[in-house]
Short mmCIF file of C-alpha atoms and ligand atoms in Angstrom, two decimals:
data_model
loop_
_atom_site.label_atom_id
_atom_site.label_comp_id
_atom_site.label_asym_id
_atom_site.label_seq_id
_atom_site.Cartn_x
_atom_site.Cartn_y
_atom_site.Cartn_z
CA UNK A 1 0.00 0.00 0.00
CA UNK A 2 1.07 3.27 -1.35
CA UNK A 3 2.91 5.17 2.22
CA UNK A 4 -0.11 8.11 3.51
CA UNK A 5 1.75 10.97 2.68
CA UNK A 6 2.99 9.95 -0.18
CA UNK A 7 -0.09 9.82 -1.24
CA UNK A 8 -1.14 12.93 -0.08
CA UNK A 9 1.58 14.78 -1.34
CA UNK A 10 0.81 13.68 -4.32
CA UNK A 11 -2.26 15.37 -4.47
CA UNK A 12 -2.83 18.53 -7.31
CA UNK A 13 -3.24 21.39 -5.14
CA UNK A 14 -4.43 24.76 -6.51
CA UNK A 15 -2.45 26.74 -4.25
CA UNK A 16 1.42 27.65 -5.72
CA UNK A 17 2.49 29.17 -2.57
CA UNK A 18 -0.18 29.10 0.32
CA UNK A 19 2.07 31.37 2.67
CA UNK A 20 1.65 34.30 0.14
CA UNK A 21 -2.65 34.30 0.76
CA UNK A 22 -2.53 34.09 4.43
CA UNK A 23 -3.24 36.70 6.77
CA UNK A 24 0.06 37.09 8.54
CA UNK A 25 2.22 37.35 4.68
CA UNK A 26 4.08 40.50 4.65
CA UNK A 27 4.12 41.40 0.96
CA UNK A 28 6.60 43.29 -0.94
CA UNK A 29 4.39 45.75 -2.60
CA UNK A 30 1.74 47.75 -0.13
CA UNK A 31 -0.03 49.64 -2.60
CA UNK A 32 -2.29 52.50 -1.79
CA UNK A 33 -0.14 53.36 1.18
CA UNK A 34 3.11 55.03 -0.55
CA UNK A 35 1.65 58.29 1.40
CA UNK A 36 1.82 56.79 4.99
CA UNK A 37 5.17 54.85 3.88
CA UNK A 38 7.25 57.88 2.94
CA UNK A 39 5.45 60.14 5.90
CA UNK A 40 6.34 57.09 8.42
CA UNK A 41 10.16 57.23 7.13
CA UNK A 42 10.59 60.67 7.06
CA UNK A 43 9.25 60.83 11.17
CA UNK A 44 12.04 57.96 11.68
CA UNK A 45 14.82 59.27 9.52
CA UNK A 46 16.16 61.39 12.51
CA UNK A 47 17.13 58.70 14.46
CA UNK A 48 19.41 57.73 12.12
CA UNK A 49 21.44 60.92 12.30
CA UNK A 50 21.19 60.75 16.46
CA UNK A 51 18.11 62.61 16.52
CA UNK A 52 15.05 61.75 18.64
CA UNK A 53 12.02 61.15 16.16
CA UNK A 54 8.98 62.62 17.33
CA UNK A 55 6.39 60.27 18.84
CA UNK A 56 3.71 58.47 16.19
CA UNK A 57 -0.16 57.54 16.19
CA UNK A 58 -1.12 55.50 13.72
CA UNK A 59 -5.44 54.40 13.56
CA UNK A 60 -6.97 53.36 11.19
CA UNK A 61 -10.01 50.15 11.50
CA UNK A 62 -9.11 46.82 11.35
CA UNK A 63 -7.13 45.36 7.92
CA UNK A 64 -5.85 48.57 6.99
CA UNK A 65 -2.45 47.32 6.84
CA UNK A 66 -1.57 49.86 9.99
CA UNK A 67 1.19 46.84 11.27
CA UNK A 68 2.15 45.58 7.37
CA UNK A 69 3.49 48.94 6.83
CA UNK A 70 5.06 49.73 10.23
CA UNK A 71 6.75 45.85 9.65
CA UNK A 72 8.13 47.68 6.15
CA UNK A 73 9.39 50.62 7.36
CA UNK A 74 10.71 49.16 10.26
CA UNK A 75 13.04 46.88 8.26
CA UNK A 76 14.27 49.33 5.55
CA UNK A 77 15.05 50.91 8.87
CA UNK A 78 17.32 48.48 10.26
CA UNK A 79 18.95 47.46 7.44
CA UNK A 80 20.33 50.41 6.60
CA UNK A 81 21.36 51.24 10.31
CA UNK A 82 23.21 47.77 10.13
CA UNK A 83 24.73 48.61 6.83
CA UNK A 84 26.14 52.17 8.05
CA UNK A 85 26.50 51.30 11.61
CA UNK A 86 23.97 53.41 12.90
CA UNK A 87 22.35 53.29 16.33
CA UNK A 88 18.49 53.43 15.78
CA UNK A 89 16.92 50.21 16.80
CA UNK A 90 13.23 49.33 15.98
CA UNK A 91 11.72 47.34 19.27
CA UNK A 92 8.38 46.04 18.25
CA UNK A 93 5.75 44.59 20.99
CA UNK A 94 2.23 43.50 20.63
CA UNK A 95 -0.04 44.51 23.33
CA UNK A 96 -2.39 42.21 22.87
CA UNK A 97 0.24 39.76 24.63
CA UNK A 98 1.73 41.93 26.48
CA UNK A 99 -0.89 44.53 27.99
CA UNK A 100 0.18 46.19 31.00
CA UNK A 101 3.00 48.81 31.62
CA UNK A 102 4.89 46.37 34.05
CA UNK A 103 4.74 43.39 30.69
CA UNK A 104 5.91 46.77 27.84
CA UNK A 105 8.80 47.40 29.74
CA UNK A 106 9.78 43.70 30.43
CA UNK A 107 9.49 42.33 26.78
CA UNK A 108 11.26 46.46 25.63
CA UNK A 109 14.29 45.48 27.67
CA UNK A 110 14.36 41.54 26.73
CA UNK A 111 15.57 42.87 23.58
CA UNK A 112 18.81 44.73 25.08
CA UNK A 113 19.91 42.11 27.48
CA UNK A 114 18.55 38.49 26.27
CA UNK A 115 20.68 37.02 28.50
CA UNK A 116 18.88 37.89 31.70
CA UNK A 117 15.60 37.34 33.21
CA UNK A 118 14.09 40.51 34.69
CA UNK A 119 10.71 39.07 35.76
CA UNK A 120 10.26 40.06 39.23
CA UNK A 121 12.43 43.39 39.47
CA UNK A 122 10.43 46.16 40.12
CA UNK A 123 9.01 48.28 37.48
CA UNK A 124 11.66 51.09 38.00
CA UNK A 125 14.67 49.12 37.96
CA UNK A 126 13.38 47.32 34.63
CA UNK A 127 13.19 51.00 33.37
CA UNK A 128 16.18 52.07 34.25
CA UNK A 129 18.10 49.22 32.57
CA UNK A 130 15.55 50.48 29.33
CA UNK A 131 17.11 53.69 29.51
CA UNK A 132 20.79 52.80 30.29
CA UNK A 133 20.52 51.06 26.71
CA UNK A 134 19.11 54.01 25.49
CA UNK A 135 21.74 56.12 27.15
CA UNK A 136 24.77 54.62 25.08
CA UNK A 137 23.95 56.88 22.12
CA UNK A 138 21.00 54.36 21.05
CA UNK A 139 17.53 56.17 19.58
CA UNK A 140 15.46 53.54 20.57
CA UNK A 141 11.95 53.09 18.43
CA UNK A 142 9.41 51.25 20.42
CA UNK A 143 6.45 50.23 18.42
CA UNK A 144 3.59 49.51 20.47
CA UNK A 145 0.98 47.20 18.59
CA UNK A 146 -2.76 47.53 19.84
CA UNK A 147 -1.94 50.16 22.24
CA UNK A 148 -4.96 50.52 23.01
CA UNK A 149 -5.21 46.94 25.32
CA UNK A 150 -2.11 48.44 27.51
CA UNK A 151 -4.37 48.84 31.03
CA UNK A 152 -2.06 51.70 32.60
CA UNK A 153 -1.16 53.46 29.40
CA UNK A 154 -1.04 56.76 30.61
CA UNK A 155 1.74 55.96 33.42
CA UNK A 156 3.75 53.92 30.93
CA UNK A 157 3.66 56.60 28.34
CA UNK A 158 4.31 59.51 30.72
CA UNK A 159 7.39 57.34 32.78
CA UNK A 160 9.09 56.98 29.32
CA UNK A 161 8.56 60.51 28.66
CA UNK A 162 9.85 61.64 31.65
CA UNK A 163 12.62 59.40 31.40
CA UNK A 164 13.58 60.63 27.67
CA UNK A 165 13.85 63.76 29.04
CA UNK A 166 16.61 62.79 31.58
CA UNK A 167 18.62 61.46 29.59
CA UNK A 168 21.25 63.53 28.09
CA UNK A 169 22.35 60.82 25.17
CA UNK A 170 20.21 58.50 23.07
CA UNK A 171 16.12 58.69 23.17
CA UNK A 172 13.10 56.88 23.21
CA UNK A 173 10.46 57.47 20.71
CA UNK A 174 6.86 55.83 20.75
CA UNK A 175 4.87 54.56 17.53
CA UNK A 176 1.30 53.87 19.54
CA UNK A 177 -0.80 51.50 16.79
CA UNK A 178 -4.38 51.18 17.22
CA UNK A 179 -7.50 50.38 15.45
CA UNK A 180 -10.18 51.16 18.04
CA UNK A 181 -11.10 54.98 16.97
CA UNK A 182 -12.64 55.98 19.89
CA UNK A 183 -9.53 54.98 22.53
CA UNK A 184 -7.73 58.59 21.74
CA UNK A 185 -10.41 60.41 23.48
CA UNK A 186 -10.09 58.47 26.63
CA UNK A 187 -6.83 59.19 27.18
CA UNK A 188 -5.58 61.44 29.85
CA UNK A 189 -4.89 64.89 27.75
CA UNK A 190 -1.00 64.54 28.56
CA UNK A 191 -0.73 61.05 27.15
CA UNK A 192 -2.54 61.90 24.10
CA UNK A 193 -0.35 65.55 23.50
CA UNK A 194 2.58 63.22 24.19
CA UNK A 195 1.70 60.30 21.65
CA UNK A 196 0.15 61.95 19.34
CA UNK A 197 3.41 64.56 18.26
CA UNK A 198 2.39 63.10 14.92
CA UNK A 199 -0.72 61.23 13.55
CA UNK A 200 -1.62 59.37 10.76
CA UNK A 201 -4.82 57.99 9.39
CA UNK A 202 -5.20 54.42 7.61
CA UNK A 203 -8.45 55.02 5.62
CA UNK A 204 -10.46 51.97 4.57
CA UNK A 205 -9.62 50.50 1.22
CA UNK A 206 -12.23 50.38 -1.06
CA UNK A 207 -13.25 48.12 -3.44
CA UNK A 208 -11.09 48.68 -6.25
CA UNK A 209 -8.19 48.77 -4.61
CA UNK A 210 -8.86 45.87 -2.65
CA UNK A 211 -9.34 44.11 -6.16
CA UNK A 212 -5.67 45.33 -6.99
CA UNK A 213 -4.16 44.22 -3.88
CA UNK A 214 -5.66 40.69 -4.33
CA UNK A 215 -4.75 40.19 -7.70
CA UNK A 216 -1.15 40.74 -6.52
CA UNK A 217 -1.52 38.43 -4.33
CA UNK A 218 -3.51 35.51 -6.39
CA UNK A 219 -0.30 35.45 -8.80
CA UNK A 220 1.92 34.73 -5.28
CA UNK A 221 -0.15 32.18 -3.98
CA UNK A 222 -2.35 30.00 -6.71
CA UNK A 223 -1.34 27.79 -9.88
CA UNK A 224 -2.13 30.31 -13.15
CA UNK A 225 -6.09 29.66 -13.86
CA UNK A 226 -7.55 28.20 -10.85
CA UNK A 227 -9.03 31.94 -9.68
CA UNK A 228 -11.66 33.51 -11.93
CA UNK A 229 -11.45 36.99 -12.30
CA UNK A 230 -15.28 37.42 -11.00
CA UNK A 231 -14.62 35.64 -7.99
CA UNK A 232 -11.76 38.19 -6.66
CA UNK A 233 -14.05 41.28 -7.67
CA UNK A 234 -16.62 39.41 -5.59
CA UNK A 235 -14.30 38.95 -2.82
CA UNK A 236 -13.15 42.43 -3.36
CA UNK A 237 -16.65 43.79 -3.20
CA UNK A 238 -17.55 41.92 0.00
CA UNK A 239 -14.63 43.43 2.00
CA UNK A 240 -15.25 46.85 0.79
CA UNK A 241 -18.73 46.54 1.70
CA UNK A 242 -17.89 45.08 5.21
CA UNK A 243 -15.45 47.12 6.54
CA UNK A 244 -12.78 48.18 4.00
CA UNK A 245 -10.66 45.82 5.43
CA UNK A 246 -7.78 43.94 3.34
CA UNK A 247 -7.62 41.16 5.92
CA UNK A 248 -10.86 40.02 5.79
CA UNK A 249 -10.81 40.27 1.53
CA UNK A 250 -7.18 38.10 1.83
CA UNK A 251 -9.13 35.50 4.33
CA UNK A 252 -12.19 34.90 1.88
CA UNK A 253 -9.61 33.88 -1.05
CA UNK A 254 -7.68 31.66 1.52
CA UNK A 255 -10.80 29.86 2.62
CA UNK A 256 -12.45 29.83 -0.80
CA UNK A 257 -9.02 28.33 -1.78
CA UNK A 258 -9.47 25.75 1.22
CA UNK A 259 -12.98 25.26 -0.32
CA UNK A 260 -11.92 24.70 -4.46
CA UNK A 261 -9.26 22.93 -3.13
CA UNK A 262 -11.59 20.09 -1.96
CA UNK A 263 -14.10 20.35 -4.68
CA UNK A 264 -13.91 18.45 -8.17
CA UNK A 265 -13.70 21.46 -10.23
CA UNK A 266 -10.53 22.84 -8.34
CA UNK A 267 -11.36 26.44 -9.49
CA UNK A 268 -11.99 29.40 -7.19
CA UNK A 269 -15.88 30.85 -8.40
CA UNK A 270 -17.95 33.44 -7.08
CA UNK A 271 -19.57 29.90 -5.32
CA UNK A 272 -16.66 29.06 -3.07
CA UNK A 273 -16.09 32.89 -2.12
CA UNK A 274 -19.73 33.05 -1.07
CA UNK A 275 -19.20 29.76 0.47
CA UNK A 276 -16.29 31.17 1.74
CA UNK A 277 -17.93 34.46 2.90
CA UNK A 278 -19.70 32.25 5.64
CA UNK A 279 -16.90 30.54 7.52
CA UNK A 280 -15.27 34.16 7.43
CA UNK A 281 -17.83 35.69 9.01
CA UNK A 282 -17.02 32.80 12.10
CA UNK A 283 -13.51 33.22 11.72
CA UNK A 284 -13.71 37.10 12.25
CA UNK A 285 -16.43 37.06 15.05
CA UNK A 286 -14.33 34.39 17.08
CA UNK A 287 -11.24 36.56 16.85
CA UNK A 288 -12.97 39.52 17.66
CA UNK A 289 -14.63 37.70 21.02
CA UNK A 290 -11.08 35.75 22.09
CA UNK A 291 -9.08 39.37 21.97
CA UNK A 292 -11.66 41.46 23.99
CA UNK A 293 -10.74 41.89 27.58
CA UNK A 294 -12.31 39.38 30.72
CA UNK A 295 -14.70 41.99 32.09
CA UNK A 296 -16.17 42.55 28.12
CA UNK A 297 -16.25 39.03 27.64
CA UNK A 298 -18.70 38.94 30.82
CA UNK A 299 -20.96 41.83 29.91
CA UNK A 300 -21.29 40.17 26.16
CA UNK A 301 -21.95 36.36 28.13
CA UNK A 302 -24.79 38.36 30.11
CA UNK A 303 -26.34 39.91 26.78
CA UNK A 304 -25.85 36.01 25.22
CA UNK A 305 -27.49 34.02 27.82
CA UNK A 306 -30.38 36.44 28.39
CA UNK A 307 -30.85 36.35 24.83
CA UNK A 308 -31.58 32.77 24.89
CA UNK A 309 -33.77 32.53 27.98
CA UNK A 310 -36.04 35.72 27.20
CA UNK A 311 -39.01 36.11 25.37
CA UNK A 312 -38.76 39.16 24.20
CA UNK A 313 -40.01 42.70 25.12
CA UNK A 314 -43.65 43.66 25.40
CA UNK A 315 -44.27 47.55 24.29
CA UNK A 316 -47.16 48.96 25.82
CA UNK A 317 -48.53 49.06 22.10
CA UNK A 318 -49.12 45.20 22.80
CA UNK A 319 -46.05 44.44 20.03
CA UNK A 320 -43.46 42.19 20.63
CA UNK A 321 -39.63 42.42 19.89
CA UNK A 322 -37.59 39.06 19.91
CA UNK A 323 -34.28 39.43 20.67
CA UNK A 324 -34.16 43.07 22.64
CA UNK A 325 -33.11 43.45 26.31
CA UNK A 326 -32.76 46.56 28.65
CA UNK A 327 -29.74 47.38 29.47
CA UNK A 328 -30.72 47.58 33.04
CA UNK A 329 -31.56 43.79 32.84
CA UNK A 330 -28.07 43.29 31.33
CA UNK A 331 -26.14 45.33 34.06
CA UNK A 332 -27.71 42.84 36.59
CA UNK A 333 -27.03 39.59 34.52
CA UNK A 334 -23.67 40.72 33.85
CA UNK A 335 -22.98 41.64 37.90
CA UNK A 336 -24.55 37.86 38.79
CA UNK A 337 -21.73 36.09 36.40
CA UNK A 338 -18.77 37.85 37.70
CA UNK A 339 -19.50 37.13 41.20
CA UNK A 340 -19.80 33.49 40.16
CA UNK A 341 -16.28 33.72 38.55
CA UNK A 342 -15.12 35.60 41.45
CA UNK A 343 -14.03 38.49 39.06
CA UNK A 344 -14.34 42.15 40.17
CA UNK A 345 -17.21 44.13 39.36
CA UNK A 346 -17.46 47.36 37.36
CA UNK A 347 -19.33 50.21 37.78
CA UNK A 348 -22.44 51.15 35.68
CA UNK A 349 -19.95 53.76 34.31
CA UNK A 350 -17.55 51.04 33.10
CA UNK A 351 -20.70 49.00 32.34
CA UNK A 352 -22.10 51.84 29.55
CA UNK A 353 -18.42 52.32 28.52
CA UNK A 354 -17.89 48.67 27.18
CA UNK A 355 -21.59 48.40 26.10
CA UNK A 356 -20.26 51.30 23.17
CA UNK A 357 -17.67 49.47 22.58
CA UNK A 358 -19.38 45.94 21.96
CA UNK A 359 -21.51 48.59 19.57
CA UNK A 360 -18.62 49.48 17.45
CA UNK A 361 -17.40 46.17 16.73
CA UNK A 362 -21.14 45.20 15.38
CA UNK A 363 -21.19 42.50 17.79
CA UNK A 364 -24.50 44.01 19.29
CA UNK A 365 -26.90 47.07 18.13
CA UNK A 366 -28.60 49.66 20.58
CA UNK A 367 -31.21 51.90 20.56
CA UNK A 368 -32.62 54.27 22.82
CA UNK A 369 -36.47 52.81 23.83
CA UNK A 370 -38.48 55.16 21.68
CA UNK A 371 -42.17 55.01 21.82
CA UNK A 372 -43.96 52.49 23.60
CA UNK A 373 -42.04 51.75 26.08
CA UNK A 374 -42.28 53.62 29.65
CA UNK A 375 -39.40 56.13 30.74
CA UNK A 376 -35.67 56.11 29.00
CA UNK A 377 -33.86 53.16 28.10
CA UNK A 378 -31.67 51.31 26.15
CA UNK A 379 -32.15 48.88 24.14
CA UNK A 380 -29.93 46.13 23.33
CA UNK A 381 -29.93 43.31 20.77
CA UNK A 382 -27.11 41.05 19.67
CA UNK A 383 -25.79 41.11 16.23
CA UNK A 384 -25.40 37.26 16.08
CA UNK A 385 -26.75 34.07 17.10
CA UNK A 386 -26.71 33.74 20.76
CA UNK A 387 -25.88 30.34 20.77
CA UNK A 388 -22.92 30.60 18.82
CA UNK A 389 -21.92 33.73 20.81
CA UNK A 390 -22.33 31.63 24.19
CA UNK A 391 -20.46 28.72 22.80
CA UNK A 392 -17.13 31.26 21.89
CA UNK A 393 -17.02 32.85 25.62
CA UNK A 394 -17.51 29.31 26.91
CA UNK A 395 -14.72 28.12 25.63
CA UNK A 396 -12.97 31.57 26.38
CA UNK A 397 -14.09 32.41 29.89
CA UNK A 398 -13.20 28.97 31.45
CA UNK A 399 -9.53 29.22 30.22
N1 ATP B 1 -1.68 47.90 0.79
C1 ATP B 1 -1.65 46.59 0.95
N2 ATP B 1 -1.18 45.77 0.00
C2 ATP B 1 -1.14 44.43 0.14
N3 ATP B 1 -1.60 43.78 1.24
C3 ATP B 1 -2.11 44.54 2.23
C4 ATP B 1 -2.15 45.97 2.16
N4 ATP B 1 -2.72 46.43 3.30
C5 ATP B 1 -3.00 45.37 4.04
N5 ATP B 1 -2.64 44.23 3.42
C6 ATP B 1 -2.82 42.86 3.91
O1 ATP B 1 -3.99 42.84 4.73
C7 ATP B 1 -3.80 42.12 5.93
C8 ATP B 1 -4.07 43.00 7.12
O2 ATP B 1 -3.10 44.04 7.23
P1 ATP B 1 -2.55 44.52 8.65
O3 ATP B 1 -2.36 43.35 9.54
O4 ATP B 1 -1.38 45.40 8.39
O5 ATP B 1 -3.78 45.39 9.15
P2 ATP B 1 -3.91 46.28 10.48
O6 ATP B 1 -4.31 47.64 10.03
O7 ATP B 1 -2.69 46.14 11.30
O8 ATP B 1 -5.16 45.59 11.17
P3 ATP B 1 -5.52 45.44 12.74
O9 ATP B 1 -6.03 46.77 13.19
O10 ATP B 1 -6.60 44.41 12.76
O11 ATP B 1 -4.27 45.01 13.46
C9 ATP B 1 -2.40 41.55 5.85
O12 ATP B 1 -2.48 40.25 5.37
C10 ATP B 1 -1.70 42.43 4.85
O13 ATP B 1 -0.72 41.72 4.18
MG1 MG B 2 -2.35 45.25 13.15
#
């Protein structure tokens, strides 16, 4: 009998390269973004002549290719401070993994002394050693990824700050990356005039040019033939009409890929990209619902399990609306889990807070109670199944 793998091996396969349609590929070409490119290295190009650079913002929504071009930049960057000699050094964290000031400055100074384990010095000392680095002529870059996850931002950003200023040699300069829009107004006014020396919007892509970037990227990654040209406009059009979002557009040729691959025809048609649209969809929600923070993940639970168990809300008109819950209802629900989980409570402050955040990433809809109901409300509904919703944070909250 012919060995498993041989066998499998031996298989056609549509794909040429399947590395160059995945999500986490960092392409050559990033067109549509030669603005933010040249703007990002002329902010940086300081550094390279001892200068501090001033400190960056860069938002823009999700797939905007916000950390694709900071990943370019940053390595035009240090190869030509490797080929002259030069002391800027590009130190890139994501805060999704690393979300508190005490974790920043950890993994920041991992970088400078690999040899030795800092977990357990106190925050200061771990700083100091940051700046000691910085302090032998170095213009350090620290690219903070999803800034917006770091819990005590405002004391990391102002320590550094301080800190750059004692220093009489070297610097430390911030590039803050975030896609949630609404995070820049909740910082303290001194973080934000500190971060935000310079800004720079990612706008949304739209559908032509998220035809042009996939195109590039079906020649990388499938055998000549096997994509139609209607299917990538379709995918196209579906990201543009979602959110803009070159991520999601790369995802729906990967899975439609995933999908072809399997059928007879082995061809990518506007069928496996709707097909593919689907499992997308899942991919994106569960990614969405693993990344948001505990307390977030127990407000949403509340919204999912009353969602399930609740009829429905009677107006005094005598109609009936499947699905929508009082936010009241949901403050209680939500206070009721995290005592079971022996987590912390928020306040109804907190409570409204993440409720506008759930809002902006579609994963519910709200509306204030309107006519027919009694006094002022609001009115909450979730933008997906409940079930599926319950079974994510299941998985998620008993980690
Ligand atoms: N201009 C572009 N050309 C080619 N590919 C792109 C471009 N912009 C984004 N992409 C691709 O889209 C995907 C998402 O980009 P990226 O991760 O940089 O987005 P982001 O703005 O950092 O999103 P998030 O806010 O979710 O972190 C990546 O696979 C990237 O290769
Ligand atoms: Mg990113």
């Amino acid at each position: 009998m012919a060995n498993l793998f041989e066998k499998e091996l031996q298989k056609e396969s549509i794909f040429k390269d399947r590395d160059a349609i995945s999500q986490h590929y960092f392409p050559k070409e990033l067109p549509f973004r030669e603005k933010q490119i040249s703007e990002i290295t002329k902010i940086l190009a300081p550094s390279l002549k001892g200068k501090k650079p001033d400190n960056l913002f860069l938002y823009g929504k999700v797939g905007t290719g916000k950390t694709t071009v900071t990943f370019h930049v940053m390595k035009d960057l240090e190869e030509f401070t490797q080929k002259n000699q030069g002391k800027a050094v590009c130190n890139y964290i994501n805060c999704r993994n690393h979300n508190s000031k005490y974790k920043v400055l950890i993994k920041a100074v991992k970088k400078f002394f690999p040899e030795k384990n800092f977990i357990g010095y106190s925050a200061g000392f771990i700083q100091e050693k940051l700046m000691d680095y910085c302090s032998k002529e170095n213009q350090v870059i620290l690219i903070l990824d999803e800034i917006d996850k770091v819990k005590d931002l405002d004391e990391l950003i102002y320590s550094l700050s301080r800190s750059n200023d004692e220093i009489e040699k070297g610097s430390i300069s911030i590039i803050g990356i975030s896609n949630n829009l609404m995070f820049k107004e909740k910082l303290d006014p001194r973080t934000k005039s500190s971060l935000c020396e310079k800004e720079m919007i990612f706008p949304p892509y739209n559908a032509e040019e998220l035809r042009a970037i996939l195109n590039s990227r079906v020649k990388l990654a499938f055998i000549s033939g096997s994509v139609s040209d209607s299917a990538v406009n379709l995918a196209a059009a579906i990201a543009a009409q979602e959110s803009g979002d070159a991520r999601t557009a790369v995802m729906l040729l990967m899975r439609a890929g995933e999908i072809a691959e399997n059928s007879a025809s082995k061809k990518i048609t506007d069928l496996e990209v709707q097909k593919a649209k689907k499992k997308v969809e899942e991919d994106i929600i569960f990614n969405m619902i693993s990344t948001l923070p505990e307390q977030q993940q127990l407000v949403l639970k509340a919204i999912a399990l009353l969602s399930m168990s609740t009829k429905g809300i009677k107006k005094i008109t005598g109609q009936e609306e499947q699905g929508v819950l009082y936010s009241g209802e949901i403050y209680e629900k939500y206070k009721q889990l995290a005592l079971s989980l022996k987590e912390s409570v928020v306040s109804s402050r907190w409570y409204r807070q993440y409720i506008n955040e759930l809002e902006m990433y579609g994963l519910i809809l709200t509306s204030a109670s309107g006519p027919g109901i009694k006094g002022q409300t609001k009115l909450i509904k979730l933008g997906f199944p409940p079930e599926k919703i319950n079974s994510i944070l299941e998985n998620q909250l008993n980690k």
